[in-house]
Tab-separated table of C-alpha atoms and ligand atoms in Angstrom:
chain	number	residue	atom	x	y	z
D	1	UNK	CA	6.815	-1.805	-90.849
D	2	UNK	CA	4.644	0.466	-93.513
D	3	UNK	CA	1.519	-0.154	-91.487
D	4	UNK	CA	2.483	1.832	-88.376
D	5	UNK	CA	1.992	4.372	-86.727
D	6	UNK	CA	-1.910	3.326	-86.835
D	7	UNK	CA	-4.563	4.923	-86.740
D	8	UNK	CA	-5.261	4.513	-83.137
D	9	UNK	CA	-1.221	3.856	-81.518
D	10	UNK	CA	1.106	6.196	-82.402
D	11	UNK	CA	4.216	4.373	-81.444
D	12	UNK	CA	7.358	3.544	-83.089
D	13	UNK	CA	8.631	0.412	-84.909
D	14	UNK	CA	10.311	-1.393	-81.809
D	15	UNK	CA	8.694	0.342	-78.654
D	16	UNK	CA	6.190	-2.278	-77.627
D	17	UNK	CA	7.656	-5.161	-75.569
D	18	UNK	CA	6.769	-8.760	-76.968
D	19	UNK	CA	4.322	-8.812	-73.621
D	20	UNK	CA	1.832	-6.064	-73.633
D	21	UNK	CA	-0.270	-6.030	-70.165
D	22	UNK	CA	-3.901	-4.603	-71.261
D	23	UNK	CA	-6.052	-2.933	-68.674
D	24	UNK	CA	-9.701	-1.669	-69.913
D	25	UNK	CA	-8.702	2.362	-68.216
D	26	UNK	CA	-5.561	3.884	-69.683
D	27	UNK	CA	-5.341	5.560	-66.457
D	28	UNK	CA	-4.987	1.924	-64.955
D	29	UNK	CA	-1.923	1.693	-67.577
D	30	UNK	CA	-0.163	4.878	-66.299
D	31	UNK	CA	-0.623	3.825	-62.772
D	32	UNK	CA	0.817	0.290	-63.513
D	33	UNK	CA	3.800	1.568	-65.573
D	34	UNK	CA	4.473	4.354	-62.420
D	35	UNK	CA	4.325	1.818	-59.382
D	36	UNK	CA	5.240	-1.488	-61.167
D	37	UNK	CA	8.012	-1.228	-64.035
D	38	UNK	CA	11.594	0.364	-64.433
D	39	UNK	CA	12.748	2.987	-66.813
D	40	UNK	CA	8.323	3.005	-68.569
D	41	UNK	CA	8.143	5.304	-70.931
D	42	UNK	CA	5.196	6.764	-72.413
D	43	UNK	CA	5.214	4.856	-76.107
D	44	UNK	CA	1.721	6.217	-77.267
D	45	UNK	CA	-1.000	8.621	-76.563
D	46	UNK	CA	-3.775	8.756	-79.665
D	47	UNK	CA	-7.258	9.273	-77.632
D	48	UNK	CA	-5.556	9.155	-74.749
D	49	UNK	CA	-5.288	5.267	-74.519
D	50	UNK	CA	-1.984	5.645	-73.066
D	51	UNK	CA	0.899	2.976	-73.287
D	52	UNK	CA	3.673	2.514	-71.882
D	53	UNK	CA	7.285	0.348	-72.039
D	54	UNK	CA	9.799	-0.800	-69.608
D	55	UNK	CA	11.060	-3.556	-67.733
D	56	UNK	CA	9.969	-5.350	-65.037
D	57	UNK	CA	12.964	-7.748	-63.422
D	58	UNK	CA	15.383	-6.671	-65.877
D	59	UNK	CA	12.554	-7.913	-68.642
D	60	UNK	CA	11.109	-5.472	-71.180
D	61	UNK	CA	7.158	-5.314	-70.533
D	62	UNK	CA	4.450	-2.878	-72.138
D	63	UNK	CA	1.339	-1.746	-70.446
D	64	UNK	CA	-1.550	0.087	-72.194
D	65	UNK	CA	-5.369	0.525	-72.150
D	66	UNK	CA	-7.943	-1.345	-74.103
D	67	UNK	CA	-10.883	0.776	-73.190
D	68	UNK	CA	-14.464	-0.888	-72.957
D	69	UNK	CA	-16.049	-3.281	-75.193
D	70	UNK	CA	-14.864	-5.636	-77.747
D	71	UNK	CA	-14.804	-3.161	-80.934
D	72	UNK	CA	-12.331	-1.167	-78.373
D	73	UNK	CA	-10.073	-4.280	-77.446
D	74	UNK	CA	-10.412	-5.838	-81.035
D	75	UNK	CA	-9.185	-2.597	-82.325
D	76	UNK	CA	-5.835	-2.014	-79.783
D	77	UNK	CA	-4.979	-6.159	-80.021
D	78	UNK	CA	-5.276	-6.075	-83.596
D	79	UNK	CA	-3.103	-3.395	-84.027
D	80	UNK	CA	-0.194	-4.539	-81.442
D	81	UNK	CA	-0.485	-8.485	-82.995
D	82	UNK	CA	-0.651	-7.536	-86.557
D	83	UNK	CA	1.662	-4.201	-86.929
D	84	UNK	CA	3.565	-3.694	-84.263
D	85	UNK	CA	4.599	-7.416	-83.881
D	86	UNK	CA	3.646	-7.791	-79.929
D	87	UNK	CA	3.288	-12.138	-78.744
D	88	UNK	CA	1.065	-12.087	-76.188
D	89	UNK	CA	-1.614	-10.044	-74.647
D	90	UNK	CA	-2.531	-10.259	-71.297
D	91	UNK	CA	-5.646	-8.685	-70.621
D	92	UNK	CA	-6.348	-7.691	-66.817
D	93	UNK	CA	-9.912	-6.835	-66.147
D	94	UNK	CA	-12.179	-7.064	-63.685
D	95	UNK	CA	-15.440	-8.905	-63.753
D	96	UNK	CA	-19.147	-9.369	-61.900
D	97	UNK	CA	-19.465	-13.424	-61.035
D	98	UNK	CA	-22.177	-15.295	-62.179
D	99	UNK	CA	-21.074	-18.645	-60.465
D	100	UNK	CA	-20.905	-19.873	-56.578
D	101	UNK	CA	-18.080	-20.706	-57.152
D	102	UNK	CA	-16.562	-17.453	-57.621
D	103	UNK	CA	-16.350	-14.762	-54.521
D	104	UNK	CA	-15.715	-11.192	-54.781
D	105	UNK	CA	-11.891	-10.614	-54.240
D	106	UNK	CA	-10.999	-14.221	-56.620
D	107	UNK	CA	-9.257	-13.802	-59.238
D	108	UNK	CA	-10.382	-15.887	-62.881
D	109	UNK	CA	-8.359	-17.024	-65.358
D	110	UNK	CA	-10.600	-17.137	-68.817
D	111	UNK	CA	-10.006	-20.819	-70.161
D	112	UNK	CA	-12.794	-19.431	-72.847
D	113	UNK	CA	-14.762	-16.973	-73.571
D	114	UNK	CA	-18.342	-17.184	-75.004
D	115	UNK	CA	-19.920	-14.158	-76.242
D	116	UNK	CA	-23.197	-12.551	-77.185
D	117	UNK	CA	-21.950	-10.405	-79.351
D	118	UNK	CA	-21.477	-10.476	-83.404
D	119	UNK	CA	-18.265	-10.681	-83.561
D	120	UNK	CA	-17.317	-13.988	-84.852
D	121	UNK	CA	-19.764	-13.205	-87.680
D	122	UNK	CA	-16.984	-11.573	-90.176
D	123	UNK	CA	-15.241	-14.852	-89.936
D	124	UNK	CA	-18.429	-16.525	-91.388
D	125	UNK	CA	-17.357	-19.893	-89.649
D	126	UNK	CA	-21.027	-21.437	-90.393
D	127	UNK	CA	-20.863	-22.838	-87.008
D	128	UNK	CA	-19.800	-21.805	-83.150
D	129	UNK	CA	-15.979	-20.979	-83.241
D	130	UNK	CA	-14.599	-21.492	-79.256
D	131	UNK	CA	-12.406	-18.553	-78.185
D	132	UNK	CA	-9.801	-20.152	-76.206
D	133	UNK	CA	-6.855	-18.937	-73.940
D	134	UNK	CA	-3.221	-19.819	-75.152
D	135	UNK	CA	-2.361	-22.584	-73.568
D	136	UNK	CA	1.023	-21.777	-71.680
D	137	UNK	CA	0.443	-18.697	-70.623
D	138	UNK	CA	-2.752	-20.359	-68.982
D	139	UNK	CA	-0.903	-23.302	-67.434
D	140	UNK	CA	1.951	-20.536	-66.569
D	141	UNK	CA	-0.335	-18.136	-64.980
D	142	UNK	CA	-1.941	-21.248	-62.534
D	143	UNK	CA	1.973	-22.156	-61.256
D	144	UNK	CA	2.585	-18.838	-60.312
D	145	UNK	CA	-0.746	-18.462	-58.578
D	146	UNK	CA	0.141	-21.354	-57.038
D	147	UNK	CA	3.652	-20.386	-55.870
D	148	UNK	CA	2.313	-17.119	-54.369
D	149	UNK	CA	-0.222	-19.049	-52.573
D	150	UNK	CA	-3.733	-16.966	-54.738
D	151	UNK	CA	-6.516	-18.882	-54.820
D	152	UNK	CA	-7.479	-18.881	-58.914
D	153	UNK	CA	-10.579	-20.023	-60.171
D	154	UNK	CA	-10.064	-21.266	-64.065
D	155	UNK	CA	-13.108	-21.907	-66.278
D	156	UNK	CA	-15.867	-19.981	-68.727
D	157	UNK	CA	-16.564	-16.574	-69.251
D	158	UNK	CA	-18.621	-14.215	-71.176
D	159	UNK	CA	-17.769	-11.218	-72.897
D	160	UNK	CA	-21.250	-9.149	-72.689
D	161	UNK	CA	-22.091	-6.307	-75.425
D	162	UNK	CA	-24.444	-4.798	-72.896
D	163	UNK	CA	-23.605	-3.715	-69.707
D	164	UNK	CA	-26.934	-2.955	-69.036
D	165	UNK	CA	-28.768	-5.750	-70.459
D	166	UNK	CA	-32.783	-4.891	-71.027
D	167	UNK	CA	-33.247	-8.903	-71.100
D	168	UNK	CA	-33.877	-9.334	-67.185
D	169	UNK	CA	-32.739	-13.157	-67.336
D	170	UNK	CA	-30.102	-12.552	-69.844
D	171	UNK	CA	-27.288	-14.402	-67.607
D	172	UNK	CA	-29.228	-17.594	-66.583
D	173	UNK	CA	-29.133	-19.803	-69.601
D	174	UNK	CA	-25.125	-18.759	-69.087
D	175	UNK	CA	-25.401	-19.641	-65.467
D	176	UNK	CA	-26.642	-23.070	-66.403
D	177	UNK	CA	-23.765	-23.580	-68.319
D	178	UNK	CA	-21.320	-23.132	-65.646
D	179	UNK	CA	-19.849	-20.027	-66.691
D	180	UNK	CA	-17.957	-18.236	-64.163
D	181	UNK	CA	-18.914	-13.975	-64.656
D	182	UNK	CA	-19.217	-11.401	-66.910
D	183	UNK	CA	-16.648	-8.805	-68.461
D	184	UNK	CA	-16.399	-7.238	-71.827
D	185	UNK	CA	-13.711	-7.703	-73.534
D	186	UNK	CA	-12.061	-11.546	-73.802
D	187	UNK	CA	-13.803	-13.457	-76.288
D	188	UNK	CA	-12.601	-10.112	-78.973
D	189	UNK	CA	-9.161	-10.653	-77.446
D	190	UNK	CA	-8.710	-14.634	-77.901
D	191	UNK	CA	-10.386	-14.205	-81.435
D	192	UNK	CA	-7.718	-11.889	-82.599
D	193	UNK	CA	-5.557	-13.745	-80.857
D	194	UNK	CA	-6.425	-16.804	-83.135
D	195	UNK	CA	-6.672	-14.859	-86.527
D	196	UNK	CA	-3.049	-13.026	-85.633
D	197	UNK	CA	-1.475	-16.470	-84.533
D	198	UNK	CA	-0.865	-14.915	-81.404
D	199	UNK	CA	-1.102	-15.252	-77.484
D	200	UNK	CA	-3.630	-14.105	-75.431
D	201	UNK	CA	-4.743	-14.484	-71.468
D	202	UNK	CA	-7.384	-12.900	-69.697
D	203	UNK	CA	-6.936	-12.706	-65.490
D	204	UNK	CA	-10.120	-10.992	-64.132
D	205	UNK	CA	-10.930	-10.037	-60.413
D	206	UNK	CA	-14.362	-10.332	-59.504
D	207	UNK	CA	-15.312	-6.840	-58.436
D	208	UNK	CA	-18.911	-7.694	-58.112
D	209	UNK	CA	-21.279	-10.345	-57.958
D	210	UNK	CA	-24.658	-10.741	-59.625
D	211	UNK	CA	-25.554	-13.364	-57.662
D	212	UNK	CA	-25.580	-11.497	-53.797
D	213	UNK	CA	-25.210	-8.376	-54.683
D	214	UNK	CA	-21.458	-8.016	-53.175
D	215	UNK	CA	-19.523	-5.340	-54.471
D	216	UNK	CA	-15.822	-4.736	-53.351
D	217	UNK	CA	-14.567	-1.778	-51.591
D	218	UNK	CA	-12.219	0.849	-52.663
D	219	UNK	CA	-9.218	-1.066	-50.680
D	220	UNK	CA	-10.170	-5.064	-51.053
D	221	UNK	CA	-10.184	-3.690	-55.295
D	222	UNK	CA	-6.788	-2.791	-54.801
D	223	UNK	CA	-5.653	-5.998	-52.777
D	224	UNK	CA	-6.363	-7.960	-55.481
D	225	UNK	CA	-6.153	-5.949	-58.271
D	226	UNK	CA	-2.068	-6.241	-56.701
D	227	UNK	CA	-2.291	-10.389	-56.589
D	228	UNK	CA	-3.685	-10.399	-60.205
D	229	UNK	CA	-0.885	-7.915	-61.006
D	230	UNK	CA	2.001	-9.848	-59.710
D	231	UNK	CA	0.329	-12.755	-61.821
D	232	UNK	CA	0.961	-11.066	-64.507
D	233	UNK	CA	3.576	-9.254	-64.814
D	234	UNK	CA	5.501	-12.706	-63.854
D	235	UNK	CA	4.183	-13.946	-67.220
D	236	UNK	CA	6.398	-11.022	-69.052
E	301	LIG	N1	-20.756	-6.888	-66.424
E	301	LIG	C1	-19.813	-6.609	-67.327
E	301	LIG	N2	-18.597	-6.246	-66.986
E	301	LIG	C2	-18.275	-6.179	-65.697
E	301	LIG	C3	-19.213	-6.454	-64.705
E	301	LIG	C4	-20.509	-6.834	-65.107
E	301	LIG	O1	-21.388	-7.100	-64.291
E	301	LIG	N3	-18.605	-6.288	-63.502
E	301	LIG	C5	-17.330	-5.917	-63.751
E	301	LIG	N4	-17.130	-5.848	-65.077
């Protein structure tokens, strides 16, 4: 393929799997493709957003950073989708909850992702376009929560520019929408996604919530950073 390497992945035609697992920390990546897969290799380096291939249950699997922020995400998925021929993304995140009905420790699947960022404005739609999660992997993902007994909370979320938003009531007209907690990265992801005619997913943990203050521990982050992990590397 004459577009790669990239700009920002130095890989080789072939070395991503068709299922790339995408982490916000690179170091996240290398610590996934250490304890989780077989025979990972280290497939790219530029800016140190490593990545990685190798298999997990005899299937080939890639792992690699996205870094923060939906220029950094839109960036990494575009290039994997469009160049270097990758299916599906599955992004694995954590996120702050907005909602009841989401406790530190859940895990959230992103049915959609609304945004208040610009980034639907180089598509000049003239309207609202509705980033979306692919449908199977979606419907996937809930059977194997199911058959490893995690409790999965499936709705809204929103992809946040600011991390530290100046507005101090920025989240409640969200809230009174029913959307579930805040990350950074999805709505970029299912948008690219869409304009590659690819497959994306977004399983968050909720790290934090807004609404009591609740932040998880060092040890409950890794519990369930190792349900939403088995989630997803079944999806491979
Ligand atoms: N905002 C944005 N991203 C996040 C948060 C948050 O509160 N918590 C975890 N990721």
């Amino acid at each position: 393929m004459s577009n790669i390497p990239t700009p920002h992945i130095r890989a080789k035609e072939g070395d991503f799997a068709k299922t790339v697992l995408m982490p916000g920390d690179p170091l996240r990546a290398k610590y996934i493709a250490e304890h989780y897969l077989e025979d990972a290799k280290l497939v790219t380096d530029v800016r140190n957003m490593f990545g990685y291939t190798g298999t997990y249950k005899g299937r080939p699997i890639s792992v690699m950073g996205s870094g923060m922020g939906m220029p950094s995400i839109g960036i990494y998925s575009h290039e994997l989708f469009a160049f270097y021929d990758v299916d599906n993304i599955i992004r694995i995140g954590s996120a702050g909850s907005i909602s009841e009905k989401c406790n530190v420790r859940d895990v959230v699947i992103a049915q959609g992702a609304c945004t208040n960022s610009a980034w639907a404005s180089q598509f000049d739609f003239g309207g609202t376009f509705a980033p979306i999660a692919d449908f199977d992997l979606l419907s996937k993902a809930v059977n194997i929560a199911k058959e490893q007994g995690t409790r999965v909370v499936v709705g809204n979320v929103l992809s946040s520019d600011p991390f530290y938003n100046a507005k101090k009531d920025a989240n409640k007209a969200w809230m009174d929408m029913g959307v579930l907690c805040i990350e950074m990265e999805s709505a970029a992801l299912y948008m690219e996604a869409a304009r590659c005619k690819k497959k994306a997913l977004s399983i968050l943990t909720i790290s934090d919530s807004l609404i009591t203050g609740e932040e998880l521990d060092s040890e409950q982050r890794q519990n369930s950073f190792h349900q939403m992990m088995e989630m997803a590397l079944e999806l491979a």
